CSV table of C-alpha atoms in Angstrom, one decimal:
chain,number,residue,atom,x,y,z
A,7,MET,CA,-7.2,21.9,13.7
A,8,ASN,CA,-9.5,20.5,16.3
A,9,ARG,CA,-9.0,20.6,20.1
A,10,ASN,CA,-7.3,17.2,20.2
A,11,SER,CA,-4.8,18.3,17.5
A,12,ARG,CA,-4.1,21.5,19.3
A,13,ARG,CA,-3.4,19.7,22.6
A,14,LEU,CA,-1.2,17.2,20.9
A,15,SER,CA,0.7,20.0,19.1
A,16,LEU,CA,1.5,21.5,22.4
A,17,THR,CA,2.7,18.2,23.7
A,18,ILE,CA,5.0,17.8,20.7
A,19,GLU,CA,6.4,21.4,21.1
A,20,GLU,CA,7.0,20.7,24.8
A,21,GLN,CA,8.9,17.5,23.9
A,22,ILE,CA,11.0,19.4,21.4
A,23,ALA,CA,11.8,22.1,23.9
A,24,GLN,CA,12.9,19.6,26.5
A,25,SER,CA,14.9,17.4,24.1
A,26,GLN,CA,18.6,17.1,24.2
A,27,LEU,CA,18.8,16.2,20.5
A,28,ARG,CA,20.0,18.9,18.2
A,29,GLY,CA,19.4,19.3,14.4
A,30,ARG,CA,20.5,21.6,11.6
A,31,VAL,CA,18.1,23.4,9.2
A,32,SER,CA,20.9,23.0,6.6
A,33,VAL,CA,23.7,20.5,6.6
A,34,HIS,CA,26.1,23.4,6.2
A,35,ASP,CA,25.0,25.0,9.5
A,36,ARG,CA,27.6,25.2,12.3
A,37,GLU,CA,27.0,23.4,15.6
A,38,ASN,CA,26.2,26.6,17.4
A,39,ALA,CA,23.3,27.1,14.9
A,40,GLU,CA,21.7,23.8,15.8
A,41,VAL,CA,18.1,23.8,17.1
A,42,SER,CA,16.3,21.5,19.6
A,43,CYS,CA,14.4,18.7,17.9
A,44,ILE,CA,13.1,15.2,18.3
A,45,SER,CA,13.5,12.3,15.8
A,46,PHE,CA,10.8,11.8,13.2
A,47,HIS,CA,10.3,8.4,14.8
A,48,ASP,CA,9.4,10.0,18.1
A,49,TYR,CA,7.2,12.5,16.4
A,50,MET,CA,5.3,9.8,14.6
A,51,ALA,CA,5.0,7.7,17.7
A,52,ILE,CA,3.4,10.6,19.6
A,53,CYS,CA,1.0,11.4,16.8
A,54,LEU,CA,-0.1,7.8,16.5
A,55,TYR,CA,0.2,6.4,20.0
A,56,ASP,CA,0.0,9.2,22.6
A,57,GLU,CA,-2.1,7.7,25.4
A,58,LYS,CA,-4.6,10.7,25.3
A,59,GLU,CA,-4.6,12.2,21.8
A,60,GLY,CA,-2.8,9.6,19.7
A,61,TYR,CA,-4.5,8.6,16.4
A,62,TYR,CA,-4.7,4.9,17.4
A,63,ARG,CA,-5.4,5.6,21.1
A,64,SER,CA,-8.3,8.0,20.9
A,65,GLY,CA,-11.2,9.2,18.8
A,66,ASP,CA,-13.6,7.3,16.7
A,67,VAL,CA,-13.2,4.1,14.6
A,68,ARG,CA,-10.2,4.7,12.2
A,69,VAL,CA,-10.8,2.0,9.6
A,70,GLY,CA,-13.6,1.5,7.1
A,71,LYS,CA,-16.2,3.9,5.7
A,72,LYS,CA,-16.4,6.0,8.8
A,73,GLY,CA,-12.6,6.1,9.2
A,74,ASP,CA,-9.6,7.3,7.1
A,75,PHE,CA,-8.6,4.1,5.2
A,76,TYR,CA,-9.8,0.7,4.1
A,77,THR,CA,-8.0,-2.7,4.4
A,78,SER,CA,-8.3,-5.6,2.0
A,79,SER,CA,-10.9,-7.2,4.3
A,80,ALA,CA,-13.3,-4.4,3.3
A,81,ILE,CA,-13.4,-5.8,-0.3
A,82,GLY,CA,-15.9,-8.5,0.3
A,83,SER,CA,-15.0,-11.6,2.4
A,84,ILE,CA,-12.5,-13.0,-0.1
A,85,MET,CA,-9.3,-12.1,1.7
A,86,GLY,CA,-10.6,-13.3,5.0
A,87,GLU,CA,-11.6,-16.6,3.6
A,88,LYS,CA,-8.2,-17.2,1.9
A,89,LEU,CA,-6.3,-16.2,5.1
A,90,ALA,CA,-8.6,-18.6,7.0
A,91,SER,CA,-7.8,-21.3,4.5
A,92,CYS,CA,-4.1,-20.8,4.9
A,93,ALA,CA,-4.3,-20.7,8.7
A,94,ALA,CA,-6.5,-23.9,8.6
A,95,GLU,CA,-3.8,-25.7,6.6
A,96,LEU,CA,-1.4,-24.9,9.4
A,97,ALA,CA,-3.8,-25.8,12.2
A,98,ASN,CA,-4.8,-29.1,10.5
A,99,CYS,CA,-1.2,-30.3,10.8
A,100,GLN,CA,-1.2,-29.9,14.6
A,101,LYS,CA,-2.5,-33.3,15.8
A,102,ASP,CA,-1.1,-33.1,19.3
A,103,SER,CA,-1.4,-29.3,20.0
A,104,VAL,CA,-4.1,-27.0,21.0
A,105,VAL,CA,-4.5,-24.3,18.4
A,106,ARG,CA,-5.0,-20.7,19.3
A,107,PHE,CA,-5.3,-17.6,17.0
A,108,ALA,CA,-4.6,-13.9,17.5
A,109,GLU,CA,-5.4,-11.2,15.0
A,110,TRP,CA,-3.0,-8.4,15.9
A,111,GLY,CA,-4.2,-4.9,15.0
A,112,ALA,CA,-7.7,-6.3,14.5
A,113,GLY,CA,-9.5,-3.0,14.2
A,114,THR,CA,-13.2,-3.5,14.3
A,115,GLY,CA,-12.9,-7.3,13.9
A,116,LEU,CA,-14.1,-7.5,10.3
A,117,LEU,CA,-11.3,-9.8,9.2
A,118,SER,CA,-11.7,-12.1,12.2
A,119,GLU,CA,-15.4,-12.3,11.5
A,120,GLN,CA,-14.7,-13.4,8.0
A,121,MET,CA,-12.1,-16.0,9.1
A,122,ILE,CA,-14.3,-17.4,11.8
A,123,ALA,CA,-17.2,-17.7,9.4
A,124,ALA,CA,-15.0,-19.6,7.0
A,125,TRP,CA,-13.7,-22.0,9.6
A,126,SER,CA,-17.2,-22.6,11.0
A,127,SER,CA,-18.6,-23.3,7.5
A,128,ALA,CA,-15.8,-25.9,6.9
A,129,ARG,CA,-16.7,-27.5,10.3
A,130,HIS,CA,-13.1,-27.9,11.4
A,131,SER,CA,-12.9,-30.3,14.3
A,132,TRP,CA,-10.4,-28.1,16.3
A,133,LEU,CA,-12.5,-24.9,16.1
A,134,SER,CA,-14.6,-25.3,19.3
A,135,GLN,CA,-11.4,-25.7,21.3
A,136,VAL,CA,-9.7,-22.6,19.9
A,137,GLN,CA,-9.0,-19.5,21.9
A,138,HIS,CA,-9.1,-16.5,19.5
A,139,TYR,CA,-7.6,-13.2,20.6
A,140,ILE,CA,-8.7,-9.9,19.2
A,141,VAL,CA,-5.7,-7.6,19.7
A,142,ASP,CA,-5.9,-3.9,19.3
A,143,SER,CA,-4.5,-0.8,21.2
A,144,ASN,CA,-7.6,1.4,20.5
A,145,PRO,CA,-10.4,0.8,23.0
A,146,VAL,CA,-13.0,2.1,20.6
A,147,HIS,CA,-11.9,-0.6,18.1
A,148,LEU,CA,-12.0,-3.3,20.7
A,149,GLU,CA,-15.6,-2.3,21.6
A,150,ALA,CA,-16.6,-2.2,18.0
A,151,ALA,CA,-15.0,-5.6,17.4
A,152,GLN,CA,-16.8,-7.1,20.4
A,153,SER,CA,-20.2,-5.8,19.2
A,154,ARG,CA,-19.6,-7.2,15.7
A,155,LEU,CA,-18.3,-10.6,16.8
A,156,GLU,CA,-20.9,-11.2,19.5
A,157,LEU,CA,-23.6,-10.8,16.8
A,158,ALA,CA,-21.7,-13.2,14.5
A,159,LEU,CA,-21.2,-15.8,17.2
A,160,ALA,CA,-24.9,-15.6,18.1
A,161,ASP,CA,-25.8,-16.4,14.5
A,162,LEU,CA,-23.4,-19.4,14.6
A,163,ASP,CA,-25.0,-20.6,17.9
A,164,THR,CA,-28.5,-20.6,16.4
A,165,ILE,CA,-27.3,-23.2,13.8
A,166,ALA,CA,-25.2,-25.1,16.3
A,167,ALA,CA,-22.1,-24.4,14.2
A,168,PRO,CA,-18.6,-24.7,15.8
A,169,ARG,CA,-17.1,-21.5,17.1
A,170,PRO,CA,-14.0,-20.4,19.0
A,171,GLN,CA,-13.8,-18.7,22.4
A,172,LEU,CA,-13.1,-15.0,21.9
A,173,HIS,CA,-10.9,-12.6,24.0
A,174,TYR,CA,-10.5,-8.9,23.5
A,175,VAL,CA,-7.1,-7.7,24.6
A,176,THR,CA,-4.5,-5.0,24.2
A,177,PRO,CA,-1.1,-5.9,22.7
A,178,GLN,CA,0.5,-6.0,26.1
A,179,GLU,CA,-2.2,-8.3,27.5
A,180,ALA,CA,-1.7,-10.6,24.5
A,181,LYS,CA,2.0,-10.7,25.1
A,182,ASN,CA,1.4,-11.5,28.7
A,183,VAL,CA,-0.8,-14.5,27.7
A,184,MET,CA,1.9,-15.8,25.4
A,185,ASN,CA,4.6,-15.2,28.0
A,186,GLU,CA,2.7,-17.2,30.6
A,187,THR,CA,2.3,-20.1,28.2
A,188,THR,CA,6.0,-20.0,27.4
A,189,ARG,CA,7.0,-20.1,31.0
A,190,SER,CA,4.5,-22.8,31.9
A,191,ASN,CA,5.8,-25.0,29.1
A,192,GLY,CA,9.2,-24.6,30.4
A,193,ALA,CA,8.1,-25.9,33.8
A,194,ALA,CA,5.8,-28.7,32.8
A,195,SER,CA,5.4,-31.3,30.1
A,196,THR,CA,2.0,-30.1,28.9
A,197,ALA,CA,1.3,-30.0,25.2
A,198,ARG,CA,2.5,-26.9,23.5
A,199,PRO,CA,-0.1,-24.6,22.0
A,200,TYR,CA,0.2,-23.9,18.4
A,201,THR,CA,-0.2,-20.1,18.1
A,202,ILE,CA,-1.2,-18.6,14.7
A,203,ILE,CA,-0.9,-14.8,14.6
A,204,ILE,CA,-2.4,-12.8,11.7
A,205,ALA,CA,-1.3,-9.2,11.1
A,206,ASN,CA,-3.1,-7.5,8.3
A,207,GLU,CA,-1.7,-4.1,7.5
A,208,LEU,CA,-0.2,-3.8,11.0
A,209,LEU,CA,3.5,-3.2,10.5
A,210,ASP,CA,3.0,-0.2,8.3
A,211,ALA,CA,1.4,1.6,11.2
A,212,PHE,CA,4.6,1.4,13.3
A,213,PRO,CA,6.7,4.6,13.8
A,214,VAL,CA,9.7,4.7,11.5
A,215,HIS,CA,13.0,6.5,11.4
A,216,ARG,CA,13.6,8.6,8.2
A,217,VAL,CA,17.1,8.9,6.9
A,218,VAL,CA,18.6,10.9,4.0
A,219,MET,CA,21.9,10.9,2.2
A,220,LYS,CA,23.2,14.5,2.0
A,221,GLU,CA,26.6,15.4,0.6
A,222,GLY,CA,27.9,11.9,1.2
A,223,ARG,CA,26.8,11.7,4.8
A,224,LEU,CA,23.9,9.7,6.3
A,225,TRP,CA,21.6,12.0,8.3
A,226,GLU,CA,18.4,11.2,10.3
A,227,LEU,CA,15.5,13.5,9.8
A,228,GLY,CA,14.4,15.2,13.0
A,229,VAL,CA,11.4,17.5,13.7
A,230,ALA,CA,11.8,21.0,15.1
A,231,VAL,CA,9.6,24.0,15.6
A,232,ASN,CA,9.4,26.1,12.5
A,233,VAL,CA,10.4,29.7,13.2
A,234,SER,CA,9.9,30.9,9.6
A,235,ASP,CA,6.7,32.4,8.2
A,236,ASP,CA,5.5,29.1,6.7
A,237,GLU,CA,2.0,28.0,7.6
A,238,GLU,CA,3.2,24.7,9.2
A,239,VAL,CA,4.3,24.9,12.8
A,240,LEU,CA,6.9,22.1,12.5
A,241,ARG,CA,9.7,21.4,10.0
A,242,TYR,CA,12.4,18.8,9.2
A,243,VAL,CA,15.9,19.2,10.4
A,244,TYR,CA,19.1,17.1,9.9
A,245,THR,CA,20.5,15.3,12.9
A,246,ALA,CA,22.9,12.5,13.7
A,247,LEU,CA,21.5,9.0,13.8
A,248,THR,CA,19.6,8.4,17.0
A,249,ASP,CA,19.9,4.6,17.1
A,250,GLU,CA,23.0,2.7,16.1
A,251,ARG,CA,20.8,-0.1,14.7
A,252,ILE,CA,19.8,2.2,11.8
A,253,ALA,CA,23.2,2.0,10.2
A,254,MET,CA,23.5,-1.7,11.0
A,255,VAL,CA,20.1,-2.5,9.2
A,256,LEU,CA,21.1,-0.4,6.1
A,257,HIS,CA,24.4,-2.3,5.9
A,258,ARG,CA,22.8,-5.7,6.5
A,259,ASP,CA,20.1,-5.1,3.8
A,260,GLY,CA,22.6,-3.8,1.3
A,261,ILE,CA,20.9,-0.3,1.1
A,262,GLU,CA,23.0,2.4,-0.5
A,263,LEU,CA,21.1,5.7,-0.9
A,264,LEU,CA,21.6,8.1,-3.7
A,265,GLU,CA,22.5,11.7,-3.0
A,266,GLY,CA,19.4,13.4,-1.6
A,267,GLN,CA,17.4,10.1,-1.3
A,268,ILE,CA,15.2,9.5,1.7
A,269,THR,CA,14.2,6.1,3.0
A,270,GLU,CA,12.4,4.8,6.1
A,271,VAL,CA,13.8,2.3,8.6
A,272,ASN,CA,11.2,0.4,10.6
A,273,LEU,CA,13.0,-0.8,13.7
A,274,ALA,CA,9.7,-1.3,15.5
A,275,ALA,CA,8.5,-3.9,13.0
A,276,GLU,CA,11.7,-5.8,13.4
A,277,GLN,CA,11.5,-5.6,17.2
A,278,TRP,CA,7.9,-6.8,17.0
A,279,ILE,CA,8.8,-9.9,14.9
A,280,THR,CA,11.7,-10.6,17.2
A,281,GLU,CA,9.6,-10.3,20.4
A,282,LEU,CA,7.0,-12.7,19.0
A,283,GLY,CA,9.8,-15.1,18.1
A,284,GLN,CA,10.8,-15.0,21.8
A,285,LEU,CA,7.2,-15.5,23.0
A,286,VAL,CA,6.0,-18.2,20.4
A,287,GLU,CA,7.8,-21.5,20.6
A,288,HIS,CA,5.5,-23.3,18.2
A,289,GLY,CA,3.4,-21.5,15.7
A,290,ALA,CA,3.1,-19.3,12.6
A,291,LEU,CA,2.9,-15.6,11.8
A,292,LEU,CA,0.9,-14.4,8.7
A,293,LEU,CA,1.9,-11.0,7.6
A,294,VAL,CA,0.0,-9.0,5.0
A,295,ASP,CA,1.2,-5.5,4.2
A,296,TYR,CA,1.9,-3.0,1.5
A,297,GLY,CA,5.6,-3.1,0.7
A,298,HIS,CA,8.6,-4.4,-1.3
A,299,GLU,CA,12.0,-5.8,-1.0
A,300,VAL,CA,15.1,-3.6,-1.0
A,301,PRO,CA,15.7,-3.2,-4.8
A,302,GLU,CA,12.2,-1.7,-5.2
A,303,ILE,CA,11.8,0.2,-1.9
A,304,THR,CA,15.1,2.1,-2.6
A,305,ALA,CA,14.8,2.4,-6.4
A,306,SER,CA,15.8,5.7,-8.0
A,307,HIS,CA,12.2,6.8,-8.5
A,308,ARG,CA,11.7,6.7,-4.7
A,309,MET,CA,13.8,9.7,-3.9
A,310,HIS,CA,11.4,10.9,-1.2
A,311,GLY,CA,10.8,7.7,0.6
A,312,THR,CA,7.4,6.0,1.0
A,313,LEU,CA,5.8,7.9,3.9
A,314,LEU,CA,2.1,8.8,3.4
A,315,CYS,CA,-0.7,10.3,5.5
A,316,TYR,CA,-4.4,9.4,5.2
A,317,LYS,CA,-7.3,11.5,6.2
A,318,ASP,CA,-10.9,10.9,5.0
A,319,HIS,CA,-9.6,8.3,2.5
A,320,MET,CA,-7.3,10.9,0.9
A,321,ALA,CA,-3.6,10.4,0.7
A,322,HIS,CA,-1.0,13.2,1.1
A,323,ASP,CA,2.6,13.7,2.2
A,324,ARG,CA,2.3,16.4,4.9
A,325,PRO,CA,2.9,14.7,8.2
A,326,PHE,CA,3.1,18.0,10.2
A,327,ILE,CA,-0.6,18.9,9.8
A,328,LEU,CA,-3.4,17.5,11.9
A,329,PRO,CA,-1.3,15.7,14.5
A,330,GLY,CA,-3.3,12.8,16.0
A,331,GLU,CA,-6.0,13.2,13.5
A,332,GLN,CA,-4.5,11.5,10.4
A,333,ASP,CA,-3.0,8.1,9.8
A,334,MET,CA,0.7,7.9,8.9
A,335,THR,CA,2.2,4.9,7.1
A,336,SER,CA,5.2,3.8,5.2
A,337,HIS,CA,5.9,0.8,2.9
A,338,ILE,CA,7.2,-2.3,4.6
A,339,ASN,CA,10.8,-3.4,3.7
A,340,PHE,CA,10.2,-7.2,3.5
A,341,THR,CA,14.0,-7.8,3.1
A,342,ALA,CA,14.4,-6.4,6.6
A,343,CYS,CA,11.4,-8.5,7.9
A,344,ARG,CA,13.0,-11.6,6.4
A,345,HIS,CA,16.3,-10.9,8.1
A,346,ALA,CA,14.8,-10.1,11.4
A,347,ALA,CA,12.5,-13.1,11.3
A,348,GLU,CA,15.3,-15.6,10.5
A,349,GLN,CA,17.5,-14.1,13.3
A,350,ALA,CA,14.5,-14.6,15.7
A,351,GLY,CA,14.1,-18.3,14.8
A,352,TRP,CA,11.3,-18.0,12.3
A,353,GLN,CA,11.4,-19.7,9.0
A,354,VAL,CA,10.0,-18.2,5.8
A,355,GLN,CA,7.5,-20.7,4.6
A,356,TYR,CA,5.8,-18.5,1.9
A,357,TYR,CA,6.4,-15.1,0.4
A,358,ASP,CA,4.7,-13.6,-2.7
A,359,THR,CA,2.4,-10.9,-3.8
A,360,GLN,CA,-1.2,-10.8,-2.4
A,361,LYS,CA,-2.4,-11.6,-6.0
A,362,GLN,CA,-0.3,-14.7,-6.2
A,363,PHE,CA,-1.3,-15.8,-2.7
A,364,LEU,CA,-5.0,-15.5,-3.6
A,365,LEU,CA,-4.4,-17.5,-6.8
A,366,ASP,CA,-2.4,-20.1,-4.8
A,367,GLN,CA,-5.4,-20.4,-2.4
A,368,GLY,CA,-7.7,-21.2,-5.3
A,369,LEU,CA,-9.3,-17.8,-5.9
A,370,LEU,CA,-10.2,-18.4,-9.6
A,371,GLN,CA,-12.2,-21.5,-8.6
A,372,ASP,CA,-14.4,-19.2,-6.5
A,373,LEU,CA,-15.7,-17.3,-9.5
A,374,VAL,CA,-19.5,-18.1,-9.8
A,375,ALA,CA,-21.4,-18.5,-13.0
A,376,HIS,CA,-24.6,-16.4,-13.0
A,377,ASP,CA,-27.1,-15.1,-15.6
A,378,GLY,CA,-25.9,-11.5,-15.3
A,379,THR,CA,-29.4,-10.1,-15.0
A,380,ASN,CA,-29.0,-8.9,-11.4
A,381,PRO,CA,-25.8,-7.0,-10.8
A,382,PHE,CA,-26.6,-6.8,-7.1
A,383,SER,CA,-26.9,-10.6,-6.6
A,384,GLU,CA,-24.6,-12.3,-4.2
A,385,ALA,CA,-22.8,-14.1,-7.1
A,386,ALA,CA,-22.3,-10.9,-9.0
A,387,ARG,CA,-21.0,-9.0,-5.9
A,388,ARG,CA,-18.6,-11.8,-5.1
A,389,ASN,CA,-17.2,-11.9,-8.7
A,390,ARG,CA,-16.7,-8.1,-8.6
A,391,SER,CA,-14.8,-8.5,-5.3
A,392,ILE,CA,-12.5,-11.1,-6.9
A,393,ARG,CA,-11.8,-8.9,-9.9
A,394,GLN,CA,-11.1,-5.9,-7.7
A,395,LEU,CA,-8.7,-7.8,-5.5
A,396,LEU,CA,-6.8,-9.1,-8.6
A,397,LEU,CA,-6.9,-6.1,-10.9
A,398,SER,CA,-7.4,-2.8,-9.1
A,399,ASP,CA,-4.5,-0.4,-9.6
A,400,ASN,CA,-1.9,-3.0,-9.1
A,401,MET,CA,-2.6,-2.9,-5.4
A,402,SER,CA,-2.8,-6.7,-5.1
A,403,GLU,CA,0.7,-6.9,-6.5
A,404,SER,CA,2.1,-4.2,-4.2
A,405,PHE,CA,0.6,-6.0,-1.2
A,406,LYS,CA,2.7,-8.9,-0.1
A,407,VAL,CA,2.0,-12.0,2.0
A,408,MET,CA,4.7,-13.6,4.2
A,409,VAL,CA,4.1,-16.7,6.2
A,410,LEU,CA,6.6,-17.4,9.0
A,411,VAL,CA,6.7,-20.7,11.0
A,412,LYS,CA,8.5,-21.7,14.1
A,413,GLY,CA,9.1,-24.9,16.0
A,414,VAL,CA,8.3,-27.1,13.0
C-alpha cells in the first residue's frame, strides 16, 4: 500500500468512525451489537472520487497501456469511426441547429481523436462550426487529452481539413455550459443547439449501492472496520437500505433476488441520465458500456453481483485493498437506464450489442483485401482490429450501445 492509499484508508476509517449508520456483522446480531459503518456506495465514491486521493481525481493516466484498463477505442480506430458515423447521421438531420458534441469521461482523448479524424475525412459541412467538449474529472486526463488533440488538430490544419473548436472542461463546467444554453433558449428565440453526448464506458465507473437478500429480507451492504485477525482492514456488514430509491428501482425493474444473492443498484447512472435530460432540450445521448438487461444481470449464476476491480490490467473482486489505487466497476443495468431515460424525456432510438451496432454501421464492408505477405501492414492491422472487436471473448456482445434522443 503506497502513501496515497494509506492516507485514503485513514480518511475512510475516519468517515466510518463519524458515521451514524449502523451495520451487523451477521443478520442475527442484536441491535446493541451493531457497529459503525458507511454504505458501500459511499466507500466506492471515496475510493474513486475523493478530491485528493481518489482514483479518478489523482495519480497518473488511468486508461491505456500505462493505466489499469483499456476501452474499446484502444482496439484500433474502428469503434471511434463507427460512433462518429452514428453521430454524423444525427448531426446531418439538423438543418436549422448548431451542432455541438461532448465526450463525457473522455480520458486521454483517444476516442475523440478518432471521431474527429473520421468527421474531417468525410468533410462534413457542419464540422467547422462545431464546439466539441472534452469532459473529464481527472486533471491529468484533461492535460493528456489536450496534448493529444492539439497535435491531431495541427495535422488537420496542415491539409486545410475542417475541424471543430475544442474545449477541455470538468463535468460541472460542461453542465454549466448546457444550463446557460437552456436558460438563454428560454429567454430568446435563437436556434437551439443540437447537443450530442458520447459516453463510452462511463456509467460503469459511477459508485453503486450493493444489496443482498438474506433470510427473506433485503439488506444493503455497508463497510466497517474489520476487528478480526484477517489481513484486510475493512469488511462488509449488513445495514438497512440507505436510500428509499433502491427498493423503488428494484420493484420498477422487476428484480427479485434469490436467497443470498447480491446485486448492484446504480442510482448515480440514473441521476446522470435524468440530469442531462433536464439540461438538453434537443439532442442525443450515445451510451456504450458493459452490461445487460435485468434477466441476465440478476440470473442465478450471478449470485455475487458484478462488481470487479482492476489494477495493472488484472481483474479481481477485492474492493477493500489498495483504496484509491485501483478501478472499481460494475455491469450496467440497461433496463434501469431505459426506464430512467424515458422518465427524463429521452426516447430510445437504438439498443443492441456492440457487435450488432458495428455490423449495422457497415463494419464488414471495412475489411480490406491484401496479399497477406506483411502482417504489419495497415490493412492487416485494420482487419485484425475488426476481428478482435467482433470475436474476442464475447466482449463485443457483452458491451451494449444505447442511443437516446430528445426533442425530435
